[in-house]
Coordinates of C-alpha atoms and ligand atoms in Angstrom, one line a residue:
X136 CA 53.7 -27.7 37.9
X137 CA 52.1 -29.0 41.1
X138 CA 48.9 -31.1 40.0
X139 CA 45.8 -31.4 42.4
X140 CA 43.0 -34.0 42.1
X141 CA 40.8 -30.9 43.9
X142 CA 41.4 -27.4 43.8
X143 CA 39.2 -25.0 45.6
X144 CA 39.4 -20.8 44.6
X145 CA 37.6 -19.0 47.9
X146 CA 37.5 -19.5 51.5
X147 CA 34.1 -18.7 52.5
X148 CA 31.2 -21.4 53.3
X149 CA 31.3 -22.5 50.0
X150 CA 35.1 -23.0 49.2
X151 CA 35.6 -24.5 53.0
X152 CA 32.4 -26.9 52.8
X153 CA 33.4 -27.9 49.1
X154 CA 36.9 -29.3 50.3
X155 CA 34.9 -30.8 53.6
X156 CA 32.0 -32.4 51.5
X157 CA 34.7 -33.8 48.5
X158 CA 37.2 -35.4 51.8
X159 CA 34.2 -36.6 53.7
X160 CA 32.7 -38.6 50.2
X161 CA 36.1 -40.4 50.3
X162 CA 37.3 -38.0 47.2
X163 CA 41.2 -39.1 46.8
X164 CA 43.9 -35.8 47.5
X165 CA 45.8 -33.6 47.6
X166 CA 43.7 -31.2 47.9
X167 CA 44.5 -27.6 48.0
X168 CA 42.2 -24.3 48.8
X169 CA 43.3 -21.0 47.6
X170 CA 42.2 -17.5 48.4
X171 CA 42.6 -13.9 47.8
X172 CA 42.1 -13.8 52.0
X173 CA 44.9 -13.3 54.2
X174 CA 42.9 -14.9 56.8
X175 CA 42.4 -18.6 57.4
X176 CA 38.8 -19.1 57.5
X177 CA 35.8 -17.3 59.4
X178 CA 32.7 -17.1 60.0
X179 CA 31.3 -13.8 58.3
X180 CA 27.7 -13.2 59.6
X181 CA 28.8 -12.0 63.2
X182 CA 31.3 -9.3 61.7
X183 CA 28.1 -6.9 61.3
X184 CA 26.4 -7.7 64.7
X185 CA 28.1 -8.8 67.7
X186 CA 31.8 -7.7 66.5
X187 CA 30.7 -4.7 65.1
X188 CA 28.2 -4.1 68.0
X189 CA 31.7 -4.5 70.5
X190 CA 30.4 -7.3 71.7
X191 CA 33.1 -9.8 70.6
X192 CA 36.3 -8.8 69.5
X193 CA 37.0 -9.2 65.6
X194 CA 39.2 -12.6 66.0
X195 CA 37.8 -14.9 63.1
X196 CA 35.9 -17.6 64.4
X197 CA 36.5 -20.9 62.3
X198 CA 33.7 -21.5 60.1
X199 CA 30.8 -24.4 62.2
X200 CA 33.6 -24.2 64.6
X201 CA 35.9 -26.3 63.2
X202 CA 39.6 -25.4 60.9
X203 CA 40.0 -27.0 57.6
X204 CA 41.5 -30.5 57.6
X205 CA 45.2 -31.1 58.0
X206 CA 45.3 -32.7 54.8
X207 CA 44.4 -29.3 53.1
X208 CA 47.1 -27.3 51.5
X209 CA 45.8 -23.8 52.1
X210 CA 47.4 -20.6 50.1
X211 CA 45.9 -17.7 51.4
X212 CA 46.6 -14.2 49.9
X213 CA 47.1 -15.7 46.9
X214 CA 44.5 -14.7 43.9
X215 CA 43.3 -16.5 40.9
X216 CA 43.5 -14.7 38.0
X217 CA 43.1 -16.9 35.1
X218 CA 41.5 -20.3 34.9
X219 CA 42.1 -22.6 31.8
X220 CA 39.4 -25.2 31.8
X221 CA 40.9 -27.1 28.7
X222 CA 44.1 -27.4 30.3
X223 CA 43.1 -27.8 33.7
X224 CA 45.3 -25.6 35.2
X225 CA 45.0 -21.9 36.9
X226 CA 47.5 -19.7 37.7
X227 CA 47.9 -18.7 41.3
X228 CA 49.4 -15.5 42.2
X229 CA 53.0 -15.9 39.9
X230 CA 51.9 -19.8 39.8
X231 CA 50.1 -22.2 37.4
X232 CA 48.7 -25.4 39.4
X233 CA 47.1 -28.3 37.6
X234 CA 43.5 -29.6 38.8
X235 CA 41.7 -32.8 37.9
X236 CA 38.2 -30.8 39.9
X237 CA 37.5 -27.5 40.9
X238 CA 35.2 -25.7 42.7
X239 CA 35.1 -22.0 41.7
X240 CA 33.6 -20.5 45.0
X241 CA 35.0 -16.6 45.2
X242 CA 31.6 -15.0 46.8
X243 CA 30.8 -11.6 46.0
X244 CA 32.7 -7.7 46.7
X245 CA 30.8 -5.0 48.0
X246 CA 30.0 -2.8 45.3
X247 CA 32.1 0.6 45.7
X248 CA 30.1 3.5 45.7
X249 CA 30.9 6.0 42.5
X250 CA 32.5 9.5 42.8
X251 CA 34.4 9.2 46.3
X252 CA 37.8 10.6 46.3
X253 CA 40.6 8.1 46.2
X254 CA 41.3 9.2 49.6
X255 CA 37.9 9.3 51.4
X256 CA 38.2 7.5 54.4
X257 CA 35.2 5.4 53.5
X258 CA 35.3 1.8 55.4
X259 CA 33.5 -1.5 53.3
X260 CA 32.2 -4.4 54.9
X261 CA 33.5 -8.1 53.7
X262 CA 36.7 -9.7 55.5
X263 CA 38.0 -10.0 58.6
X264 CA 40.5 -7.3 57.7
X265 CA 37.6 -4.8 56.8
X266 CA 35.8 -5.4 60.4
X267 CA 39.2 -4.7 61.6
X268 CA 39.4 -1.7 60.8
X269 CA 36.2 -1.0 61.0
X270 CA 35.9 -1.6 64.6
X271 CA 39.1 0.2 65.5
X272 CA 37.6 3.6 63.8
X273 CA 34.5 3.0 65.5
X274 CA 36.5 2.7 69.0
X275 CA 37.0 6.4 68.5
X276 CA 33.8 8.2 66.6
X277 CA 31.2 9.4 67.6
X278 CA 28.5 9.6 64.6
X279 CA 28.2 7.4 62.0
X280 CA 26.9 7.5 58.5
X281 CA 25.6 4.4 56.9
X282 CA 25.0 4.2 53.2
X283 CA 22.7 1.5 51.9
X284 CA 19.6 0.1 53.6
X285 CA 20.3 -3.7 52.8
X286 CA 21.4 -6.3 55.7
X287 CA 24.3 -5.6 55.8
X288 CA 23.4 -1.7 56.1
X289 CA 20.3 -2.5 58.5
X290 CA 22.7 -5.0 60.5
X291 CA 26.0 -2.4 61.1
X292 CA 23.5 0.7 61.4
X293 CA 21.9 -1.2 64.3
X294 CA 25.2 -2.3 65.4
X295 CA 27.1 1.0 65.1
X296 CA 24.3 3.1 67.8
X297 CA 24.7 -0.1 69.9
X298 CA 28.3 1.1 70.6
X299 CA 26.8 4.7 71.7
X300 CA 27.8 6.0 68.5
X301 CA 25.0 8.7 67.1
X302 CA 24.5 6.5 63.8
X303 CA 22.1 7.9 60.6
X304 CA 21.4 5.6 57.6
X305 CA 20.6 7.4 54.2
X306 CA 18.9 5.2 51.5
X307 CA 17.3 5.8 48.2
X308 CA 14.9 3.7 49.1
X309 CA 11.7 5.1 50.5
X310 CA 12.3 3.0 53.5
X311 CA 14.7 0.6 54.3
X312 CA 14.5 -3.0 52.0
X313 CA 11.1 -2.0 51.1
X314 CA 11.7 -3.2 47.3
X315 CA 12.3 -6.5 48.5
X316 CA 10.4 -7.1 51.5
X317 CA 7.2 -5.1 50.6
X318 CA 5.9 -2.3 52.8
X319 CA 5.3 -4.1 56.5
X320 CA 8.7 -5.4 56.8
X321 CA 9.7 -1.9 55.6
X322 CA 8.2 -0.2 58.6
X323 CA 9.0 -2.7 61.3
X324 CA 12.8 -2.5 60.4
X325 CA 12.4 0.9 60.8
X326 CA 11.1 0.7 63.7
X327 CA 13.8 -1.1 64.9
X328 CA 16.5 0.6 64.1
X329 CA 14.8 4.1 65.2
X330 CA 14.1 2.5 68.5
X331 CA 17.9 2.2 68.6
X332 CA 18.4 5.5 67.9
X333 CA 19.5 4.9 64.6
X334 CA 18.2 8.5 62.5
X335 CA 17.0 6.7 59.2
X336 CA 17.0 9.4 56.1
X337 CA 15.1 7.7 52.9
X338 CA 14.8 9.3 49.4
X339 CA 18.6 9.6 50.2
X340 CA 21.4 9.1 47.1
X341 CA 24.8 9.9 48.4
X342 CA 26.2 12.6 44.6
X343 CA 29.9 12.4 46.2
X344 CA 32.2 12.2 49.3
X345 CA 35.3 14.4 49.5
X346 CA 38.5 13.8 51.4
X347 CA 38.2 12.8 54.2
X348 CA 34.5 12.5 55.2
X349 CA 32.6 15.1 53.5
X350 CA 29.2 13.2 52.3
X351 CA 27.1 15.2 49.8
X352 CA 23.5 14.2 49.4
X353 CA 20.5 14.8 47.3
X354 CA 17.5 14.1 49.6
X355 CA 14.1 14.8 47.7
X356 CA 15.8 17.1 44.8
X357 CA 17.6 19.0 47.8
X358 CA 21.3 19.2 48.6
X359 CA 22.7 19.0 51.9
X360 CA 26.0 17.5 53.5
X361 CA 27.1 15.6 56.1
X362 CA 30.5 15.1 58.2
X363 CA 30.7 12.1 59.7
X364 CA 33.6 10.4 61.7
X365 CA 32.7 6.9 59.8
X366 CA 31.4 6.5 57.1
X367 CA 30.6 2.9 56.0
X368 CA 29.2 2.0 52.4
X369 CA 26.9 -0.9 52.4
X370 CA 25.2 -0.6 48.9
X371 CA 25.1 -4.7 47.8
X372 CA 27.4 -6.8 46.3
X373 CA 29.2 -7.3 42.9
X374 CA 29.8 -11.1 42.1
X375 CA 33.5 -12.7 42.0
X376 CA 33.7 -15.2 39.2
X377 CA 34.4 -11.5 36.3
X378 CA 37.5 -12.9 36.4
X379 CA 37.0 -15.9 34.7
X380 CA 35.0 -14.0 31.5
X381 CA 37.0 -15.1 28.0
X382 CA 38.0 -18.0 30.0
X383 CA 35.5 -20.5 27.8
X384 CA 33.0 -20.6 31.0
X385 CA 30.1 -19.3 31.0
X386 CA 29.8 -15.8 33.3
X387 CA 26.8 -14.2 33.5
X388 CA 26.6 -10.7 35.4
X389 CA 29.5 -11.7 37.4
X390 CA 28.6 -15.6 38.2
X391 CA 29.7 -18.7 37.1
X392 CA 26.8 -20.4 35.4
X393 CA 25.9 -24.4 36.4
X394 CA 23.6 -26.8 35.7
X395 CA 21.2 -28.4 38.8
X396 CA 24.3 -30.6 39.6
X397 CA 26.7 -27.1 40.6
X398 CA 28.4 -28.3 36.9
X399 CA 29.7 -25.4 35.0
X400 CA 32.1 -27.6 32.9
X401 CA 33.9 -31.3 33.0
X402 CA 35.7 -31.0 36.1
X403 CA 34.5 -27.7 37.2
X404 CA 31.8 -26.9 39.5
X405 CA 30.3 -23.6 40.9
X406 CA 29.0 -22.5 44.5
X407 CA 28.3 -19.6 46.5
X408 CA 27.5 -16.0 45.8
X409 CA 29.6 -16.3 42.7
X410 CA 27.7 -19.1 41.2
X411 CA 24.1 -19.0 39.3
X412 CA 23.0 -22.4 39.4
X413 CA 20.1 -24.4 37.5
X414 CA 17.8 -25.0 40.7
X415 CA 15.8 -28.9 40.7
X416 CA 12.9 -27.5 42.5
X417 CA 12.7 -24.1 41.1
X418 CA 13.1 -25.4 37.7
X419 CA 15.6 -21.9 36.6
X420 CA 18.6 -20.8 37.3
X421 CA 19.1 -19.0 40.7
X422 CA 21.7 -16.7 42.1
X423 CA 21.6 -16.7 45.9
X424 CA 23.8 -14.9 48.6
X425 CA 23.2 -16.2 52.0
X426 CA 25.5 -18.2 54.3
X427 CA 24.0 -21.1 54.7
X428 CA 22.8 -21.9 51.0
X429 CA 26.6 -21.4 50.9
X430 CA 27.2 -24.1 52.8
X431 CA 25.4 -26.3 51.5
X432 CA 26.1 -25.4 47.5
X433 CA 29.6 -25.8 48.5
X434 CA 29.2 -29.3 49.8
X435 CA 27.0 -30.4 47.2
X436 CA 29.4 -28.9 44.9
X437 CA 32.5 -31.3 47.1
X438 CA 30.3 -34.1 46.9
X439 CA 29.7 -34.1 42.8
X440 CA 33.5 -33.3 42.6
X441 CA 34.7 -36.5 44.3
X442 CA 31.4 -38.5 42.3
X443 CA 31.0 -36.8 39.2
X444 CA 29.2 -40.2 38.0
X445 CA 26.6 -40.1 40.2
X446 CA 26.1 -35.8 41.3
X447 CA 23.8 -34.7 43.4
X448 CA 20.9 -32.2 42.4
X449 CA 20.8 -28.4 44.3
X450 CA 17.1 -28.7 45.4
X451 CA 17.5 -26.9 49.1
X452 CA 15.0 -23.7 49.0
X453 CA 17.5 -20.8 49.6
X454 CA 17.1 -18.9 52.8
X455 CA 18.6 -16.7 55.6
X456 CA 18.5 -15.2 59.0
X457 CA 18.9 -12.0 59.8
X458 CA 19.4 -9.9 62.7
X459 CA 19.3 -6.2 63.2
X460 CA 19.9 -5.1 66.7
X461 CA 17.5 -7.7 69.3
X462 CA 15.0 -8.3 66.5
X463 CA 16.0 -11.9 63.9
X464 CA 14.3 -12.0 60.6
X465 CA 13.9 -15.3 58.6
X466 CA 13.6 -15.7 54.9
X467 CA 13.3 -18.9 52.6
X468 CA 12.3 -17.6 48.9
X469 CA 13.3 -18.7 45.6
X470 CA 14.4 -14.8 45.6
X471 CA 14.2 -13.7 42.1
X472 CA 10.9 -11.5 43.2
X473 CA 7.4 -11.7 43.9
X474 CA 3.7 -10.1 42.4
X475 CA 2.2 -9.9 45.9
X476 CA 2.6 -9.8 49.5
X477 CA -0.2 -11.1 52.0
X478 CA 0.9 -10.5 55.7
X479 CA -0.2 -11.5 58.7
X480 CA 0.2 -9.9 61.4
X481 CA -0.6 -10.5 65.5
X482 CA 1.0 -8.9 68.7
X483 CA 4.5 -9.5 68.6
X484 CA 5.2 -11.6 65.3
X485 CA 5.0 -11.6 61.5
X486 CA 4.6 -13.4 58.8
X487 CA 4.5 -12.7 55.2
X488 CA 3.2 -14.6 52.5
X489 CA 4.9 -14.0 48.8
X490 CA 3.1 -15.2 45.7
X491 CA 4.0 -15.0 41.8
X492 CA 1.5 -13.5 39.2
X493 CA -0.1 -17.2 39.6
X494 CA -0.3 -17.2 43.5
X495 CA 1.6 -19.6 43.4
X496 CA 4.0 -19.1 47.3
X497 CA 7.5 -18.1 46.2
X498 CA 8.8 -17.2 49.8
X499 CA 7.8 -16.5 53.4
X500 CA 9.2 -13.5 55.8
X501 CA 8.9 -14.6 59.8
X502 CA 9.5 -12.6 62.6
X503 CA 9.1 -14.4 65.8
X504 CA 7.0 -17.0 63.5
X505 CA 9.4 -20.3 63.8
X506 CA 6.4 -22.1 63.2
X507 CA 5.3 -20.1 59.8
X508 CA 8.8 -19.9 58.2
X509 CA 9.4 -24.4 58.9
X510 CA 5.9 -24.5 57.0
X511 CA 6.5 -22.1 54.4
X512 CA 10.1 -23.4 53.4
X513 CA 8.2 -26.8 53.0
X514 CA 5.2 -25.4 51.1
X515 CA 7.8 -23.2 48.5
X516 CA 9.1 -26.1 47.5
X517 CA 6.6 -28.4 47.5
X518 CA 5.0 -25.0 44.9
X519 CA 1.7 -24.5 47.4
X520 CA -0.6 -21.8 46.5
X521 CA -0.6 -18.5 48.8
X522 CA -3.6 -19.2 49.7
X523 CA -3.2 -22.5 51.2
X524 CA -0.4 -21.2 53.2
X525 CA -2.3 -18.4 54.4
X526 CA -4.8 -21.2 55.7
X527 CA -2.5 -23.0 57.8
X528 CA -1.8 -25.5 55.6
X529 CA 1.1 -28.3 56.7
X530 CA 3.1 -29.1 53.7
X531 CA 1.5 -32.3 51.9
X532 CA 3.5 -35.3 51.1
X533 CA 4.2 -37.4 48.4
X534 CA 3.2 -34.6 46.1
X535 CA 6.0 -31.8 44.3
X536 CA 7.2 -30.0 41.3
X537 CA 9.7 -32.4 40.6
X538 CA 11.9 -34.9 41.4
X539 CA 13.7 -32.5 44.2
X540 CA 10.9 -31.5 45.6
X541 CA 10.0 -34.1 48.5
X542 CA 13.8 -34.5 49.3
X543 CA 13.9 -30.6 49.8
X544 CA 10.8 -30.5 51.8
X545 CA 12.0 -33.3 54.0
X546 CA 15.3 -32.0 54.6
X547 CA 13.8 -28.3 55.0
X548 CA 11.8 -30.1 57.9
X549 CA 12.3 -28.9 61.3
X550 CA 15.4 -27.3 60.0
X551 CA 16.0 -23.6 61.2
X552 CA 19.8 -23.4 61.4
X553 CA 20.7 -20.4 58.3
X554 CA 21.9 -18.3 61.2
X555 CA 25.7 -17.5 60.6
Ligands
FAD887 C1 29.3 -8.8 57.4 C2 28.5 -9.8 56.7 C3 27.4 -10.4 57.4 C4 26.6 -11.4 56.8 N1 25.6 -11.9 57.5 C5 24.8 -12.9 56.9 C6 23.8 -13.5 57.6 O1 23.5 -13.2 58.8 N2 23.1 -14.5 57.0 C7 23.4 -14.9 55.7 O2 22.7 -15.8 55.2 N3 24.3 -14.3 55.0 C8 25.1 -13.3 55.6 N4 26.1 -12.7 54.9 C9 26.3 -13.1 53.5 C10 27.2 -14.4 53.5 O3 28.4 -14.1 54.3 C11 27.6 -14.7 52.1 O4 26.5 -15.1 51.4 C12 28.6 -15.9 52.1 O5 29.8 -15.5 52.7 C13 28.9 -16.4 50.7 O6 29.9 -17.4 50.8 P1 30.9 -17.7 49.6 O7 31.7 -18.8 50.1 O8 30.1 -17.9 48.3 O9 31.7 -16.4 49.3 P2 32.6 -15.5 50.3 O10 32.3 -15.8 51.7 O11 32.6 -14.2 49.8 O12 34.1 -16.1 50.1 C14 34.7 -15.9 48.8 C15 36.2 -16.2 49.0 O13 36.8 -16.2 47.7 C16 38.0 -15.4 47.8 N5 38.3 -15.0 46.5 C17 37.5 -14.1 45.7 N6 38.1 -14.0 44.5 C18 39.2 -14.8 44.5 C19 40.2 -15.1 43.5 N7 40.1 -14.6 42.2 N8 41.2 -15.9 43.8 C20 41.3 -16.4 45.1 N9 40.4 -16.2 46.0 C21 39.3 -15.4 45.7 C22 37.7 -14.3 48.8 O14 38.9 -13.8 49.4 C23 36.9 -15.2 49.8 O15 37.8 -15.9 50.7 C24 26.9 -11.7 55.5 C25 27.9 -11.1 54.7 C26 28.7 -10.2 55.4 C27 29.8 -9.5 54.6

């Protein structure tokens, strides 16, 4: 049996910036990064703008530019199935390897919609592969349907009528992210993807889709049907760490769970959209699926692996940027909710404000508001009140919630980079 001192399952941001992080702390080899992905690694975020838009061609552009390390051993198409913690070993396609660390970073599935004949031609969003053959059916139609009014959804549906392509979006929300977001980020994104042409239909749930592109839909109590020539399902995400339930880790809802250090047992650490972590500042556990929090987990989680005396704390406010069509949205938020929304809005930009049930600010919406979203991502974690935020206040120092606090604050300063 081949025996590695780290072994990494996933090759997204977190599984690529784990084996980075634990080579860069001077963590001793071999190392060796396996995934389920035939593809070496890429960066994910452009896949529903530019590529999909036919602006760039769907090539798979190394993740912050740069491949992996020579001194990784990467087995791509190669899936995990079983990890035994006690043993230290997991078996790898037909393969057990041994590990003296691991990082279990295998990210999140889009969630397959229910009752879709086994051979719909319905096209999901993830890999390189999938934007592969996405674009190459979009080359050729000429309407779109959409399902899902999440990023991803907002992103491709903006993306899709960029190409020319007479693109609708049916959600059951009663306008696109509204649950999240609140009511003014609601109607601006649908704004913008109307002013794209985009025909948005809300109060939308998709009952079926027949062979090979017949949608059925309830809108409002009423039936009606559409035909498409793509049809893309974009309805969230279903964590990847299932796999490792009965395994003696803890999974909950599909996530590996971790302590503040990215620990989820001696020698095994957790990061990504598959992990849900202890947070330092936050003070409770937090799952978060954004690229650059990926990043960073995965680092942290590289770091802790190759010094598991002396581990880090994950104390970085989560966040992301997103961009739907011409118009970039960015979010910091612990993102487990909020009681209110207070937004302010002039000609052009937007902020909003996001409180808990004790005002206290749990997350900050900018468009066009650089200014707004640097301050607020120093406020969250510094635990401001709305209202101070609302005021204009600059982030105080020296004060926090805990011992993360400053450190995220200062490392959240002048920092805007989440963009994928
Ligand atoms: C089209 C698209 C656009 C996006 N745009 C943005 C954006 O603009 N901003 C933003 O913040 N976020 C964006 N996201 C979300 C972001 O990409 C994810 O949050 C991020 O990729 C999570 O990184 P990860 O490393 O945790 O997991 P992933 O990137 O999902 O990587 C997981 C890896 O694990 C592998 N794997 C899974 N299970 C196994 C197994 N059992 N064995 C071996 N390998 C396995 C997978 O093949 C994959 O390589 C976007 C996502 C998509 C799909």
């Amino acid at each position: 049996m081949k025996r590695y001192a780290l072994l990494v399952i996933g090759s997204g941001p977190a599984g690529v910036s784990a084996a980075r992080g634990y080579l860069d702390a001077g963590g001793p080899g071999p190392v060796c990064l396996v995934s389920s992905d035939g593809d070496a690694p890429y960066e994910r975020p452009p896949l529903s703008k530019e590529v999909l838009a036919g602006q760039s061609a769907p090539q798979g552009d190394p993740i912050d530019g740069e491949p992996l390390p020579e001194t990784v051993e990467l087995r791509l198409a190669t899936t995990v199935s079983h990890v035994d913690p006690g043993e230290r070993t997991v078996t790898a396609g037909e393969e057990v390897l041994g590990y003296d660390q691991l990082v279990v970073a295998t990210g999140a599935r889009p969630l397959p919609l229910p009752a879709v004949d086994a051979d719909a031609d319905v096209h999901m969003l993830r890999s390189l592969d999938d934007a592969r053959r996405l674009t190459q059916a979009a080359e050729h139609a000429r309407t779109a349907l959409v399902i899902g009014s999440g990023f991803i959804g907002c992103e491709a549906a903006a993306s899709l009528a960029a190409r020319g392509i007479d693109t609708t979006m049916v959600t059951v929300e009663a306008a696109p992210q509204r649950e999240r977001l609140g009511e003014h980020a609601a109607a601006a994104i649908t704004d913008w993807l109307t002013g794209v042409g985009v025909t948005v239909r809300t109060g939308a749930s998709v009952t079926a889709v027949r062979a090979p592109r017949i949608v059925h839909l309830d809108v409002d109590g009423a039936a009606g049907t559409l035909s498409p020539d793509l049809v893309l399902v974009a309805i969230g995400v279903e964590p990847g760490a299932g796999f490792l339930a009965g395994s003696g880790l803890q999974v909950y809802e599909g996530r590996l769970v971790a302590d503040e250090h990215l620990q989820a047992a001696p020698g095994v650490w957790a990061a990504g959209d598959s992990a849900r972590a202890m947070h330092a500042v936050a003070g409770r556990a937090l799952a978060v699926e954004h690229w650059g929090d990926a990043l960073a987990m995965g680092e942290l989680a590289g770091l802790n692996a190759a010094e598991p005396d002396r581990p880090g704390a994950w104390s970085d406010v989560p966040g992301f940027w997103s961009t739907i069509g011409e118009h970039t949205l960015k979010y910091s938020a612990w993102g487990d909710g909020h009681a209110r929304a207070e937004v302010d809005a002039r000609p052009g930009r937007f902020t909003i404000w996001y409180g808990d049930e004790s005002d206290r600010l749990v997350g900050v919406l900018a468009y066009n508001a650089d200014d707004d979203y640097e301050r607020g991502e120093a406020l969250i974690a510094q635990g401001a009140d709305l209202a101070a935020a609302r005021a204009g206040a600059q982030p105080p120092t020296g004060s926090g919630l805990g011992a993360g606090a400053d450190e995220a604050a200062e490392e959240s300063d002048g920092e805007v980079g989440r963009e994928g």
